[in-house]
């Protein structure tokens, strides 16, 4: 697994997309699959939030192989036992999870129900949307670092209840009780608003699963959650990827939020996803 020890035959070629987020990787698929760039890719991912591999055109098997070069492959829990997951809002293609994916149209972090959220997701484009359907990613390390010191002090110790059922109301304002209860059975979890990583860097933990700030008056809690989300997703911290067939992106799920931008659910947009197992908990024990 330790690809980091292999000597790379080529240098990692890359260019910055925006000052506070995003780097494009320019190597060929053969150079990347050789595995020797894994350590540099991991480092860049943490620094830049999202890496873009334009028209890299990995087959599913190559995407799996590449994923395994940069960390521990995380199997998906969506019912099928294939190693890649189809990401589409089309219910014919994805009967189990198309409904659940409606929440992915709003800013979120993957796996806020887990003690250790996944490290990263790799998403590649088989069929782009007919309109819309960009994937946007924002840098929650940079958003935290650029907050005024008094805001940092104000939010330092706060904790937020995260629940998938909170995101239900984003796309279905009047759900049936049965549906609400079904979503509530998935669970909920209290997480720190500011995540202090092993590296010492800090990032914001927000998104459409954030329901309220523990122990804070509801109106104040809503201002905090939505005000910080507005800040973290402002232009300077955000990159929106317009997909071409064969593009792949990786986001650092521990230092970003992401979302799919609106698109026609019946247009055939089809993405393939693999994930890397998480390596650190939200909470230091
Ligand atoms: C995901 C996700 C966004 C997209 O796969 O976790 O949020 O653009 N995808 O499909
Ligand atoms: Mn997601």
XYZ file of N, CA, C and O and ligand atoms in Angstrom, residues 104 108-110 251 258 273, ligand 2:
29
model
N -27.759 15.859 -1.689
C -26.425 16.232 -2.179
C -26.461 17.494 -3.040
O -25.418 17.983 -3.461
N -22.672 20.067 1.797
C -22.579 19.030 2.831
C -21.176 18.429 2.901
O -20.343 18.631 2.012
N -20.983 17.683 3.988
C -19.786 16.849 4.173
C -20.299 15.416 4.125
O -21.374 15.131 4.666
N -19.588 14.501 3.477
C -20.034 13.109 3.441
C -19.758 12.440 4.789
O -18.670 12.580 5.351
N -12.182 15.400 -3.716
C -12.232 16.426 -2.675
C -11.780 15.834 -1.354
O -12.020 14.667 -1.062
N -19.169 20.147 -0.181
C -19.420 20.068 -1.622
C -20.907 19.921 -1.861
O -21.683 19.643 -0.942
N -18.325 6.932 -8.340
C -17.616 7.392 -7.147
C -16.886 6.254 -6.442
O -17.390 5.147 -6.338
Mn -21.647 14.091 -1.115
